[in-house]
């Protein structure tokens, strides 16, 4: 018997049952799915954008956020964020085609994110209004460490990519090829330890700012 078997055995004994019928579990799961609204928490606003902003800026998540009219306004929002915090106009830019297409002429831009990078600009695939989480899929245009190395992580999120609930994300990607890594990030941590061949002791961003753009 493994330690896992021993623990599960103790749980079953405490519950007064020694086995769990698979059909019973399936029936209980199906019953939950038939009435999803009753199991979901209410969003913090009727608009998905405002619900996401309310959650991501709440004390539990403790990030900051703003909404801009268009993608073209994103560099100006980044510049204002850096200026308010007296940070240099230097950013590590995620190698995403949409980000690269914007006007970064007012910045010193580089592609690689170093440990303790002052600021990095990235792009989330989706946002979850329920939790204020950002979803990142790894790929050639989305390196994983870019989400963890900078001190200030400024993230572009398109308003059309905000989903209401976590299961909406699960339904959206069901049946699709999965990336090597999926990161669901809720706020800045400053506590993540990463050990690898390239980075030792990376701590995760201390500050996260989300720029939500229409279009």
PDB file of C-alpha atoms in Angstrom, residues 145 149 193-202:
ATOM      1  CA  UNK A 145       9.953  33.440 -17.897  1.00  0.00           C
ATOM      2  CA  UNK A 149      11.281  37.798 -14.088  1.00  0.00           C
ATOM      3  CA  UNK A 193      10.941  30.583  -6.824  1.00  0.00           C
ATOM      4  CA  UNK A 194      12.118  29.368 -10.187  1.00  0.00           C
ATOM      5  CA  UNK A 195      15.130  27.127 -10.513  1.00  0.00           C
ATOM      6  CA  UNK A 196      16.471  26.156 -13.875  1.00  0.00           C
ATOM      7  CA  UNK A 197      19.497  26.117 -16.072  1.00  0.00           C
ATOM      8  CA  UNK A 198      19.097  29.790 -16.965  1.00  0.00           C
ATOM      9  CA  UNK A 199      17.593  31.377 -13.865  1.00  0.00           C
ATOM     10  CA  UNK A 200      18.063  30.810 -10.154  1.00  0.00           C
ATOM     11  CA  UNK A 201      15.846  32.296  -7.500  1.00  0.00           C
ATOM     12  CA  UNK A 202      13.530  34.374  -9.696  1.00  0.00           C
TER      13      UNK A 202
END
